[in-house]
Amino acid sequence: MRCYRRAWLLFMAMFSSLYVFSHLAATLEEADGRGIGELETPEEGSRETGNDFRKGAALAGGRVRKPVRCKSLSVSYWDPFWRLPADVCGLNCFVELSFSDRADSEAEDGGDESIHLAAAACGPKLDETLTMLKSAILFSKKPIKFHIFADGELQGNFQNALHSWPSSIQTKFNFVIYPIAYPSVNENEWKKLFKPCATQRLFLPVCSSIILTATGTLLPNLSHFQSLSSCLSKLILTEVDSLLYVDTDILFLRPVEDVWDFFSRFNASQLSAMALETEDLRIGWYNRFARHPYYGAAGVNSGVLLMNMTRIRETLFKNDITTVALKWSEMLMPLLQKYKLKMPWGDQDLLNIIFHHNPESLFVLPCQWNYRTDHCVYGHNCRQAEKDGVSILHGSRGVYHGKNQPQFRAVYEAVRQYPFGENMETSLLQPLEASLRITSNSYCGRVSHLFTKRLKQSVASVQQEVTRGR
């Protein structure tokens, strides 16, 4: 027994010595500019040189990681590390590479500081989506990563538009662009279930087929998946633990990090957050007309959707399809088949069905975080907005582009027309207040001061930062 112990101690001593030797060598190499996983800053004036194809996604505006030294050869009994060439790492390549990739991932994603914001755009939604992204950038102090799902030529249009924003603004965000993609089985049903692109949000924790890089090319070896089960091997956003998905007709009137902070309020079972469809059951749609299960007494609205992707992928959900709890990916198709003739609101109805059976998994956002015409057109029914003002404005039913709700349109146009870099007090807030004064003869007009109550604080905070920076 003692012999075994001596042999083991001798082995550990030798291993420790070799470990120290190898890391000393690595340190000397790093001092000479050839360190493991060294990061290289992209060339000045070109954001596209900063693309990283890690895990099948291109991160525009990121940093480029030089090839890790231990990718070419591996350590084995026949090729111990002291016999490997100098350009190969010295210890366990697999372990060292995994730690290097993890460090790079954290650096690229901004660690815990990065906010992941996703949206899907199809058809004539370019300007509306850009205005939403603009509102997210204007007031936030934390870095944001945009995950944009777009069809056809919109992909290139987003590329050009975001690259045309001032360089001072581009430092506040980076982005990835993905094409719209569904499982090829029942693909047309998913596309036609509601508005184009709307059901894409259901598949964010599950899969995608092709990822568009920031240079406008398609990554190889990612062909369209043949079934929902096969797409599980092509998970997207795998590096993202939490995600804020919003409709394109959303406007942020306060920093995005304020709604992002709701993730920290989740309890152990909650994995998503949405606001109620209505605060007044007398005008509620679900409680009066729904022919399928829905959350709580009023249902929820999916225009602002917080998703803990990790929990969603790991959770088994109760359902009315089978007595066995199912994963998220296993529920979507059966639910579509069961309720497709009873779901006028498509993906939102599916989310209501899921959280009807799993209410413990949902965190309910206060109504000022998804403020719609329903909260004012029949009389004001969002008390939280009366206290704190509107935090997120939702222009559902196309109200930003019509004449029926001029207050909503005034906010949209104020943000859309605001020139980056101008004084927000004089170029954004004052023109908006002037427009709102003209449109006061309606229920929503009578509470239009709620549209600027929180916005004033956001503008004042930004202007203070500008003043300090001078």
CSV table of C-alpha atoms in Angstrom, one decimal:
chain,number,residue,atom,x,y,z
A,1,MET,CA,0.0,0.0,0.0
A,2,ARG,CA,2.9,2.3,0.9
A,3,CYS,CA,4.4,1.6,-2.5
A,4,TYR,CA,1.3,2.7,-4.2
A,5,ARG,CA,1.2,5.9,-2.2
A,6,ARG,CA,4.8,6.7,-3.0
A,7,ALA,CA,4.3,6.1,-6.7
A,8,TRP,CA,1.2,8.3,-6.6
A,9,LEU,CA,3.1,11.1,-4.8
A,10,LEU,CA,6.0,10.8,-7.3
A,11,PHE,CA,3.6,11.0,-10.2
A,12,MET,CA,1.8,14.1,-8.8
A,13,ALA,CA,5.2,15.8,-8.2
A,14,MET,CA,6.3,15.2,-11.8
A,15,PHE,CA,2.9,16.4,-13.1
A,16,SER,CA,3.0,19.5,-11.0
A,17,SER,CA,6.5,20.3,-12.2
A,18,LEU,CA,5.6,19.8,-15.8
A,19,TYR,CA,2.5,22.0,-15.3
A,20,VAL,CA,4.5,24.9,-13.9
A,21,PHE,CA,7.1,24.5,-16.7
A,22,SER,CA,4.5,24.6,-19.4
A,23,HIS,CA,2.8,27.7,-18.0
A,24,LEU,CA,6.1,29.4,-17.6
A,25,ALA,CA,6.7,28.8,-21.3
A,26,ALA,CA,3.3,30.0,-22.2
A,27,THR,CA,3.9,33.2,-20.1
A,28,LEU,CA,7.2,33.8,-22.0
A,29,GLU,CA,5.4,33.4,-25.3
A,30,GLU,CA,2.6,35.8,-24.3
A,31,ALA,CA,5.3,38.4,-23.4
A,32,ASP,CA,6.6,38.0,-26.9
A,33,GLY,CA,3.1,38.7,-28.3
A,34,ARG,CA,2.0,35.1,-29.0
A,35,GLY,CA,-0.3,34.3,-26.1
A,36,ILE,CA,-3.1,31.8,-26.1
A,37,GLY,CA,-6.4,33.1,-27.2
A,38,GLU,CA,-5.0,36.6,-27.7
A,39,LEU,CA,-7.6,39.1,-29.0
A,40,GLU,CA,-6.9,41.4,-31.9
A,41,THR,CA,-8.6,44.7,-32.4
A,42,PRO,CA,-10.2,45.2,-35.8
A,43,GLU,CA,-8.8,47.6,-38.2
A,44,GLU,CA,-9.9,51.2,-37.7
A,45,GLY,CA,-12.9,52.3,-39.8
A,46,SER,CA,-14.1,48.8,-40.4
A,47,ARG,CA,-16.7,47.1,-38.2
A,48,GLU,CA,-16.9,44.1,-40.5
A,49,THR,CA,-13.3,43.1,-39.7
A,50,GLY,CA,-14.6,42.5,-36.2
A,51,ASN,CA,-16.8,39.6,-37.1
A,52,ASP,CA,-16.5,36.4,-35.0
A,53,PHE,CA,-17.9,33.2,-36.3
A,54,ARG,CA,-17.9,31.5,-32.9
A,55,LYS,CA,-20.8,29.0,-32.5
A,56,GLY,CA,-22.2,29.8,-35.9
A,57,ALA,CA,-23.0,33.4,-35.2
A,58,ALA,CA,-21.4,36.6,-36.6
A,59,LEU,CA,-20.9,39.3,-34.0
A,60,ALA,CA,-20.7,42.6,-35.8
A,61,GLY,CA,-18.5,45.1,-34.1
A,62,GLY,CA,-16.8,42.6,-31.9
A,63,ARG,CA,-13.2,41.6,-31.6
A,64,VAL,CA,-11.3,39.0,-33.6
A,65,ARG,CA,-9.7,36.1,-31.7
A,66,LYS,CA,-6.5,34.8,-33.2
A,67,PRO,CA,-6.5,31.0,-33.8
A,68,VAL,CA,-5.8,29.2,-30.5
A,69,ARG,CA,-2.5,27.5,-30.6
A,70,CYS,CA,-3.7,24.0,-29.6
A,71,LYS,CA,-6.2,23.5,-32.4
A,72,SER,CA,-3.8,21.8,-34.8
A,73,LEU,CA,-2.6,18.8,-32.7
A,74,SER,CA,-3.8,17.0,-29.5
A,75,VAL,CA,-2.0,15.7,-26.5
A,76,SER,CA,-1.8,11.9,-26.3
A,77,TYR,CA,0.3,9.1,-24.8
A,78,TRP,CA,2.3,9.0,-28.0
A,79,ASP,CA,2.7,12.8,-28.3
A,80,PRO,CA,3.3,14.2,-24.8
A,81,PHE,CA,3.2,17.9,-24.6
A,82,TRP,CA,7.0,18.3,-24.3
A,83,ARG,CA,7.4,16.7,-27.8
A,84,LEU,CA,4.8,18.9,-29.5
A,85,PRO,CA,5.9,21.8,-31.7
A,86,ALA,CA,6.3,25.2,-30.1
A,87,ASP,CA,3.1,26.6,-31.7
A,88,VAL,CA,0.9,24.0,-29.9
A,89,CYS,CA,-0.2,24.5,-26.3
A,90,GLY,CA,1.7,22.8,-23.6
A,91,LEU,CA,-0.8,21.1,-21.3
A,92,ASN,CA,-4.3,19.6,-21.9
A,93,CYS,CA,-5.4,21.2,-25.2
A,94,PHE,CA,-9.0,20.3,-24.7
A,95,VAL,CA,-9.3,21.9,-21.3
A,96,GLU,CA,-7.2,24.9,-22.2
A,97,LEU,CA,-9.2,25.6,-25.3
A,98,SER,CA,-12.5,25.4,-23.5
A,99,PHE,CA,-11.4,27.9,-20.9
A,100,SER,CA,-10.1,30.2,-23.7
A,101,ASP,CA,-13.3,30.0,-25.6
A,102,ARG,CA,-15.3,30.7,-22.4
A,103,ALA,CA,-13.2,33.8,-21.7
A,104,ASP,CA,-13.6,35.0,-25.3
A,105,SER,CA,-17.3,34.4,-25.1
A,106,GLU,CA,-17.6,36.5,-22.0
A,107,ALA,CA,-15.5,39.2,-23.5
A,108,GLU,CA,-17.6,39.3,-26.7
A,109,ASP,CA,-20.9,39.2,-24.9
A,110,GLY,CA,-20.0,41.9,-22.4
A,111,GLY,CA,-20.3,39.4,-19.6
A,112,ASP,CA,-23.3,40.1,-17.3
A,113,GLU,CA,-23.4,43.7,-18.6
A,114,SER,CA,-24.6,42.9,-22.1
A,115,ILE,CA,-28.4,43.1,-22.8
A,116,HIS,CA,-29.7,40.8,-25.5
A,117,LEU,CA,-32.6,42.3,-27.5
A,118,ALA,CA,-34.3,40.4,-30.3
A,119,ALA,CA,-36.9,41.3,-32.9
A,120,ALA,CA,-38.3,39.8,-36.1
A,121,ALA,CA,-39.1,41.9,-39.1
A,122,CYS,CA,-40.8,41.1,-42.4
A,123,GLY,CA,-42.2,43.1,-45.3
A,124,PRO,CA,-42.4,46.9,-44.8
A,125,LYS,CA,-41.1,46.8,-41.2
A,126,LEU,CA,-37.6,48.2,-41.8
A,127,ASP,CA,-38.2,51.8,-40.6
A,128,GLU,CA,-40.4,50.7,-37.7
A,129,THR,CA,-37.8,48.2,-36.5
A,130,LEU,CA,-35.0,50.7,-36.8
A,131,THR,CA,-37.0,53.3,-34.8
A,132,MET,CA,-37.5,50.6,-32.1
A,133,LEU,CA,-33.7,49.9,-32.0
A,134,LYS,CA,-33.0,53.6,-31.9
A,135,SER,CA,-35.2,54.1,-28.9
A,136,ALA,CA,-33.3,51.3,-27.2
A,137,ILE,CA,-30.0,53.0,-27.8
A,138,LEU,CA,-31.0,56.5,-26.9
A,139,PHE,CA,-31.4,56.1,-23.2
A,140,SER,CA,-29.5,53.0,-22.2
A,141,LYS,CA,-26.1,53.1,-20.6
A,142,LYS,CA,-25.3,49.4,-20.9
A,143,PRO,CA,-24.1,47.7,-24.1
A,144,ILE,CA,-26.8,46.0,-26.2
A,145,LYS,CA,-26.6,43.2,-28.6
A,146,PHE,CA,-29.3,43.1,-31.2
A,147,HIS,CA,-30.5,39.8,-32.6
A,148,ILE,CA,-32.4,40.7,-35.7
A,149,PHE,CA,-34.5,38.1,-37.6
A,150,ALA,CA,-35.4,39.4,-41.1
A,151,ASP,CA,-36.5,38.1,-44.5
A,152,GLY,CA,-35.2,38.7,-48.0
A,153,GLU,CA,-33.6,42.0,-48.8
A,154,LEU,CA,-34.4,43.4,-45.3
A,155,GLN,CA,-31.3,41.6,-44.2
A,156,GLY,CA,-29.0,43.8,-46.3
A,157,ASN,CA,-31.1,46.9,-45.5
A,158,PHE,CA,-30.5,46.4,-41.8
A,159,GLN,CA,-26.8,45.9,-42.4
A,160,ASN,CA,-26.6,49.2,-44.3
A,161,ALA,CA,-28.8,51.2,-41.9
A,162,LEU,CA,-27.0,50.1,-38.7
A,163,HIS,CA,-23.6,50.7,-40.2
A,164,SER,CA,-24.7,54.2,-41.3
A,165,TRP,CA,-25.4,55.3,-37.7
A,166,PRO,CA,-22.8,57.6,-36.2
A,167,SER,CA,-19.6,55.9,-34.9
A,168,SER,CA,-20.3,57.3,-31.4
A,169,ILE,CA,-23.6,55.4,-31.5
A,170,GLN,CA,-22.2,52.2,-33.0
A,171,THR,CA,-19.9,51.8,-29.9
A,172,LYS,CA,-23.0,51.2,-27.8
A,173,PHE,CA,-24.2,48.1,-29.6
A,174,ASN,CA,-23.4,45.2,-31.9
A,175,PHE,CA,-25.7,42.9,-33.8
A,176,VAL,CA,-26.4,39.6,-35.5
A,177,ILE,CA,-28.8,39.1,-38.4
A,178,TYR,CA,-30.6,35.9,-39.0
A,179,PRO,CA,-33.1,34.9,-41.7
A,180,ILE,CA,-36.6,33.9,-40.7
A,181,ALA,CA,-36.7,30.1,-40.4
A,182,TYR,CA,-39.2,27.5,-39.3
A,183,PRO,CA,-39.2,23.7,-39.2
A,184,SER,CA,-39.8,22.6,-42.8
A,185,VAL,CA,-42.6,20.3,-41.4
A,186,ASN,CA,-45.7,22.5,-41.3
A,187,GLU,CA,-43.6,25.5,-42.3
A,188,ASN,CA,-46.4,27.2,-44.2
A,189,GLU,CA,-48.7,26.8,-41.2
A,190,TRP,CA,-46.3,28.5,-38.9
A,191,LYS,CA,-45.8,31.4,-41.4
A,192,LYS,CA,-49.6,31.9,-41.9
A,193,LEU,CA,-50.6,31.4,-38.3
A,194,PHE,CA,-50.5,35.2,-37.6
A,195,LYS,CA,-48.6,38.1,-39.1
A,196,PRO,CA,-45.4,37.2,-41.1
A,197,CYS,CA,-42.5,36.6,-38.7
A,198,ALA,CA,-44.6,36.8,-35.6
A,199,THR,CA,-44.3,33.1,-34.7
A,200,GLN,CA,-40.5,33.3,-34.9
A,201,ARG,CA,-40.3,34.1,-31.2
A,202,LEU,CA,-41.6,30.7,-30.4
A,203,PHE,CA,-38.5,29.1,-31.9
A,204,LEU,CA,-35.8,31.3,-30.3
A,205,PRO,CA,-35.1,28.8,-27.6
A,206,VAL,CA,-35.2,25.9,-30.1
A,207,CYS,CA,-33.6,26.3,-33.5
A,208,SER,CA,-32.8,28.2,-36.7
A,209,SER,CA,-31.6,27.0,-40.0
A,210,ILE,CA,-29.2,29.5,-41.5
A,211,ILE,CA,-27.3,32.4,-39.8
A,212,LEU,CA,-26.4,35.5,-41.8
A,213,THR,CA,-23.1,37.0,-41.0
A,214,ALA,CA,-22.5,40.7,-40.7
A,215,THR,CA,-20.9,40.7,-44.1
A,216,GLY,CA,-24.1,39.4,-45.7
A,217,THR,CA,-22.9,35.9,-46.4
A,218,LEU,CA,-24.4,32.6,-45.2
A,219,LEU,CA,-22.4,30.4,-42.9
A,220,PRO,CA,-21.7,26.9,-44.5
A,221,ASN,CA,-23.0,23.6,-43.3
A,222,LEU,CA,-26.3,24.9,-41.9
A,223,SER,CA,-28.9,23.7,-44.3
A,224,HIS,CA,-32.6,23.9,-43.6
A,225,PHE,CA,-33.7,21.5,-41.0
A,226,GLN,CA,-36.1,18.7,-41.9
A,227,SER,CA,-38.0,18.5,-38.7
A,228,LEU,CA,-38.3,20.1,-35.3
A,229,SER,CA,-36.3,17.3,-33.7
A,230,SER,CA,-33.4,17.7,-36.2
A,231,CYS,CA,-33.3,21.5,-35.7
A,232,LEU,CA,-32.4,20.9,-32.0
A,233,SER,CA,-28.9,20.2,-33.2
A,234,LYS,CA,-28.7,23.7,-34.7
A,235,LEU,CA,-29.5,25.7,-31.6
A,236,ILE,CA,-29.1,29.4,-31.9
A,237,LEU,CA,-28.4,31.9,-29.2
A,238,THR,CA,-26.7,29.1,-27.3
A,239,GLU,CA,-24.4,31.6,-25.6
A,240,VAL,CA,-27.4,33.7,-24.5
A,241,ASP,CA,-28.9,32.9,-21.1
A,242,SER,CA,-31.6,35.6,-21.1
A,243,LEU,CA,-33.3,37.4,-23.9
A,244,LEU,CA,-35.7,40.3,-24.3
A,245,TYR,CA,-37.9,39.9,-27.4
A,246,VAL,CA,-40.1,42.7,-28.5
A,247,ASP,CA,-42.4,43.4,-31.4
A,248,THR,CA,-41.2,45.9,-34.0
A,249,ASP,CA,-43.8,48.5,-32.9
A,250,ILE,CA,-42.3,48.9,-29.4
A,251,LEU,CA,-40.7,52.1,-28.2
A,252,PHE,CA,-38.5,52.3,-25.1
A,253,LEU,CA,-39.1,55.5,-23.2
A,254,ARG,CA,-36.6,54.6,-20.5
A,255,PRO,CA,-33.4,52.6,-20.5
A,256,VAL,CA,-33.7,49.0,-21.6
A,257,GLU,CA,-31.8,47.9,-18.6
A,258,ASP,CA,-34.8,48.9,-16.5
A,259,VAL,CA,-37.0,46.2,-18.0
A,260,TRP,CA,-34.0,43.8,-18.2
A,261,ASP,CA,-33.8,44.1,-14.4
A,262,PHE,CA,-37.0,42.1,-14.1
A,263,PHE,CA,-34.9,39.0,-14.7
A,264,SER,CA,-33.4,39.5,-11.2
A,265,ARG,CA,-36.9,39.4,-9.7
A,266,PHE,CA,-37.7,35.9,-11.1
A,267,ASN,CA,-38.2,33.2,-8.5
A,268,ALA,CA,-36.8,29.7,-8.9
A,269,SER,CA,-39.7,28.6,-11.2
A,270,GLN,CA,-40.2,31.6,-13.4
A,271,LEU,CA,-38.7,31.6,-16.8
A,272,SER,CA,-40.6,34.3,-18.8
A,273,ALA,CA,-42.3,37.6,-18.2
A,274,MET,CA,-45.2,39.3,-20.0
A,275,ALA,CA,-47.8,42.0,-19.2
A,276,LEU,CA,-51.5,41.2,-19.0
A,277,GLU,CA,-53.6,41.7,-22.1
A,278,THR,CA,-55.9,44.1,-20.2
A,279,GLU,CA,-56.3,45.5,-16.7
A,280,ASP,CA,-60.1,45.8,-17.2
A,281,LEU,CA,-62.0,42.6,-17.7
A,282,ARG,CA,-65.0,44.5,-19.1
A,283,ILE,CA,-63.0,45.1,-22.3
A,284,GLY,CA,-60.8,42.0,-22.2
A,285,TRP,CA,-60.6,39.9,-25.3
A,286,TYR,CA,-59.6,36.5,-23.9
A,287,ASN,CA,-62.1,36.4,-21.1
A,288,ARG,CA,-64.9,37.3,-23.5
A,289,PHE,CA,-64.0,35.5,-26.8
A,290,ALA,CA,-61.2,33.0,-26.4
A,291,ARG,CA,-61.9,29.4,-27.4
A,292,HIS,CA,-58.7,28.0,-25.9
A,293,PRO,CA,-57.0,28.1,-22.5
A,294,TYR,CA,-55.3,31.4,-21.5
A,295,TYR,CA,-53.3,32.7,-18.6
A,296,GLY,CA,-55.1,33.9,-15.5
A,297,ALA,CA,-58.3,35.9,-15.8
A,298,ALA,CA,-57.3,38.2,-18.7
A,299,GLY,CA,-54.5,36.5,-20.7
A,300,VAL,CA,-51.1,38.0,-21.5
A,301,ASN,CA,-49.8,40.1,-24.4
A,302,SER,CA,-46.5,38.9,-26.0
A,303,GLY,CA,-45.3,42.3,-27.4
A,304,VAL,CA,-42.7,42.5,-24.7
A,305,LEU,CA,-41.4,39.1,-23.8
A,306,LEU,CA,-38.6,38.3,-21.3
A,307,MET,CA,-37.2,34.8,-21.8
A,308,ASN,CA,-34.7,32.9,-19.7
A,309,MET,CA,-33.5,30.7,-22.5
A,310,THR,CA,-31.6,28.3,-20.2
A,311,ARG,CA,-34.7,27.6,-18.1
A,312,ILE,CA,-37.0,27.2,-21.0
A,313,ARG,CA,-34.8,24.6,-22.6
A,314,GLU,CA,-34.4,22.6,-19.4
A,315,THR,CA,-38.0,22.8,-18.1
A,316,LEU,CA,-40.7,20.1,-18.6
A,317,PHE,CA,-44.1,21.8,-19.1
A,318,LYS,CA,-47.5,20.6,-18.1
A,319,ASN,CA,-49.9,20.5,-21.0
A,320,ASP,CA,-53.3,19.3,-22.2
A,321,ILE,CA,-51.9,17.1,-25.0
A,322,THR,CA,-50.6,14.3,-22.8
A,323,THR,CA,-50.3,13.5,-19.1
A,324,VAL,CA,-46.5,13.5,-19.5
A,325,ALA,CA,-44.7,16.8,-19.1
A,326,LEU,CA,-43.0,17.9,-22.3
A,327,LYS,CA,-40.1,20.1,-23.3
A,328,TRP,CA,-40.8,23.4,-25.1
A,329,SER,CA,-39.8,22.0,-28.5
A,330,GLU,CA,-42.0,19.0,-28.0
A,331,MET,CA,-45.2,21.0,-27.3
A,332,LEU,CA,-45.2,23.5,-30.2
A,333,MET,CA,-46.3,21.3,-33.0
A,334,PRO,CA,-49.0,19.3,-31.1
A,335,LEU,CA,-50.4,22.6,-29.7
A,336,LEU,CA,-50.6,24.0,-33.2
A,337,GLN,CA,-52.4,20.9,-34.5
A,338,LYS,CA,-54.9,21.0,-31.6
A,339,TYR,CA,-55.7,24.7,-31.6
A,340,LYS,CA,-54.8,26.1,-35.0
A,341,LEU,CA,-58.5,26.8,-35.8
A,342,LYS,CA,-59.1,28.6,-32.5
A,343,MET,CA,-56.1,31.0,-32.4
A,344,PRO,CA,-56.7,34.3,-34.0
A,345,TRP,CA,-53.6,35.9,-32.4
A,346,GLY,CA,-51.3,33.0,-33.3
A,347,ASP,CA,-48.1,32.8,-31.3
A,348,GLN,CA,-49.6,34.9,-28.5
A,349,ASP,CA,-52.4,32.4,-28.1
A,350,LEU,CA,-49.9,29.6,-27.9
A,351,LEU,CA,-48.0,31.3,-25.2
A,352,ASN,CA,-51.3,31.8,-23.3
A,353,ILE,CA,-52.1,28.1,-23.6
A,354,ILE,CA,-48.6,27.2,-22.3
A,355,PHE,CA,-48.7,29.5,-19.3
A,356,HIS,CA,-52.3,28.6,-18.5
A,357,HIS,CA,-51.0,25.1,-17.7
A,358,ASN,CA,-47.8,26.5,-16.1
A,359,PRO,CA,-48.7,29.7,-14.3
A,360,GLU,CA,-45.9,29.3,-11.8
A,361,SER,CA,-43.4,29.8,-14.7
A,362,LEU,CA,-44.6,33.3,-15.6
A,363,PHE,CA,-43.7,36.7,-14.1
A,364,VAL,CA,-46.3,39.3,-14.8
A,365,LEU,CA,-45.0,42.7,-15.9
A,366,PRO,CA,-46.8,45.9,-14.7
A,367,CYS,CA,-48.9,47.5,-17.5
A,368,GLN,CA,-46.6,50.5,-18.0
A,369,TRP,CA,-44.1,48.1,-19.5
A,370,ASN,CA,-46.4,47.2,-22.4
A,371,TYR,CA,-48.7,50.3,-22.7
A,372,ARG,CA,-51.2,50.0,-25.6
A,373,THR,CA,-54.3,51.8,-26.8
A,374,ASP,CA,-56.4,49.4,-24.8
A,375,HIS,CA,-55.1,51.2,-21.7
A,376,CYS,CA,-56.6,54.6,-22.6
A,377,VAL,CA,-59.0,54.5,-25.5
A,378,TYR,CA,-62.0,53.2,-23.4
A,379,GLY,CA,-60.9,55.2,-20.3
A,380,HIS,CA,-57.6,54.9,-18.5
A,381,ASN,CA,-57.0,51.6,-16.8
A,382,CYS,CA,-53.3,51.4,-16.1
A,383,ARG,CA,-52.7,52.7,-12.6
A,384,GLN,CA,-49.0,52.0,-12.6
A,385,ALA,CA,-48.6,54.4,-15.6
A,386,GLU,CA,-50.4,57.1,-13.7
A,387,LYS,CA,-47.9,56.8,-11.0
A,388,ASP,CA,-44.6,56.2,-12.9
A,389,GLY,CA,-45.5,57.2,-16.5
A,390,VAL,CA,-45.3,54.9,-19.6
A,391,SER,CA,-42.1,53.0,-19.7
A,392,ILE,CA,-42.6,51.0,-23.0
A,393,LEU,CA,-45.1,52.1,-25.6
A,394,HIS,CA,-46.6,49.5,-27.8
A,395,GLY,CA,-48.2,50.7,-31.1
A,396,SER,CA,-50.2,47.6,-31.8
A,397,ARG,CA,-52.7,47.5,-34.7
A,398,GLY,CA,-50.6,49.9,-36.7
A,399,VAL,CA,-51.5,53.0,-34.7
A,400,TYR,CA,-48.1,54.6,-35.4
A,401,HIS,CA,-49.0,54.8,-39.1
A,402,GLY,CA,-52.6,55.8,-38.9
A,403,LYS,CA,-54.6,58.8,-37.9
A,404,ASN,CA,-56.9,57.3,-35.3
A,405,GLN,CA,-54.4,57.5,-32.4
A,406,PRO,CA,-52.4,60.7,-33.0
A,407,GLN,CA,-50.8,60.5,-29.5
A,408,PHE,CA,-49.1,57.2,-30.3
A,409,ARG,CA,-48.1,58.4,-33.7
A,410,ALA,CA,-46.6,61.6,-32.2
A,411,VAL,CA,-44.3,59.6,-30.0
A,412,TYR,CA,-43.2,57.4,-32.8
A,413,GLU,CA,-42.5,60.3,-35.2
A,414,ALA,CA,-40.6,62.2,-32.5
A,415,VAL,CA,-38.2,59.3,-32.0
A,416,ARG,CA,-37.9,58.5,-35.7
A,417,GLN,CA,-37.1,62.1,-36.7
A,418,TYR,CA,-34.7,62.8,-33.8
A,419,PRO,CA,-31.1,63.3,-35.2
A,420,PHE,CA,-28.5,61.3,-33.3
A,421,GLY,CA,-26.3,63.6,-31.2
A,422,GLU,CA,-28.7,66.5,-31.0
A,423,ASN,CA,-29.9,67.9,-27.7
A,424,MET,CA,-32.7,65.6,-26.6
A,425,GLU,CA,-34.5,68.3,-24.7
A,426,THR,CA,-34.9,70.6,-27.7
A,427,SER,CA,-34.8,68.1,-30.5
A,428,LEU,CA,-36.9,65.3,-29.1
A,429,LEU,CA,-38.9,66.2,-26.0
A,430,GLN,CA,-40.1,69.7,-26.8
A,431,PRO,CA,-41.3,68.8,-30.4
A,432,LEU,CA,-43.2,65.8,-28.9
A,433,GLU,CA,-44.9,67.9,-26.2
A,434,ALA,CA,-46.0,70.4,-28.9
A,435,SER,CA,-47.5,67.6,-31.0
A,436,LEU,CA,-49.3,66.1,-28.0
A,437,ARG,CA,-50.9,69.4,-27.1
A,438,ILE,CA,-52.6,69.4,-30.4
A,439,THR,CA,-54.1,65.9,-29.9
A,440,SER,CA,-55.7,66.3,-26.5
A,441,ASN,CA,-59.4,65.8,-27.5
A,442,SER,CA,-59.7,62.1,-27.0
A,443,TYR,CA,-59.4,59.6,-24.1
A,444,CYS,CA,-55.8,58.8,-24.9
A,445,GLY,CA,-55.1,62.5,-25.5
A,446,ARG,CA,-56.3,63.3,-22.0
A,447,VAL,CA,-53.6,61.2,-20.5
A,448,SER,CA,-50.9,62.0,-23.1
A,449,HIS,CA,-48.8,63.6,-20.2
A,450,LEU,CA,-48.2,60.0,-19.1
A,451,PHE,CA,-46.3,59.4,-22.4
A,452,THR,CA,-43.7,62.0,-21.5
A,453,LYS,CA,-43.7,61.6,-17.7
A,454,ARG,CA,-41.0,59.0,-17.6
A,455,LEU,CA,-39.5,60.1,-20.9
A,456,LYS,CA,-38.6,63.5,-19.3
A,457,GLN,CA,-36.5,61.7,-16.7
A,458,SER,CA,-34.8,59.6,-19.3
A,459,VAL,CA,-33.9,62.7,-21.4
A,460,ALA,CA,-32.7,64.6,-18.3
A,461,SER,CA,-30.4,61.7,-17.3
A,462,VAL,CA,-28.9,61.6,-20.8
A,463,GLN,CA,-28.3,65.3,-20.9
A,464,GLN,CA,-26.6,65.2,-17.5
A,465,GLU,CA,-24.2,62.6,-18.8
A,466,VAL,CA,-23.5,64.7,-21.8
A,467,THR,CA,-22.8,67.7,-19.6
A,468,ARG,CA,-20.5,65.7,-17.4
A,469,GLY,CA,-18.6,64.5,-20.4
A,470,ARG,CA,-17.7,67.9,-21.6
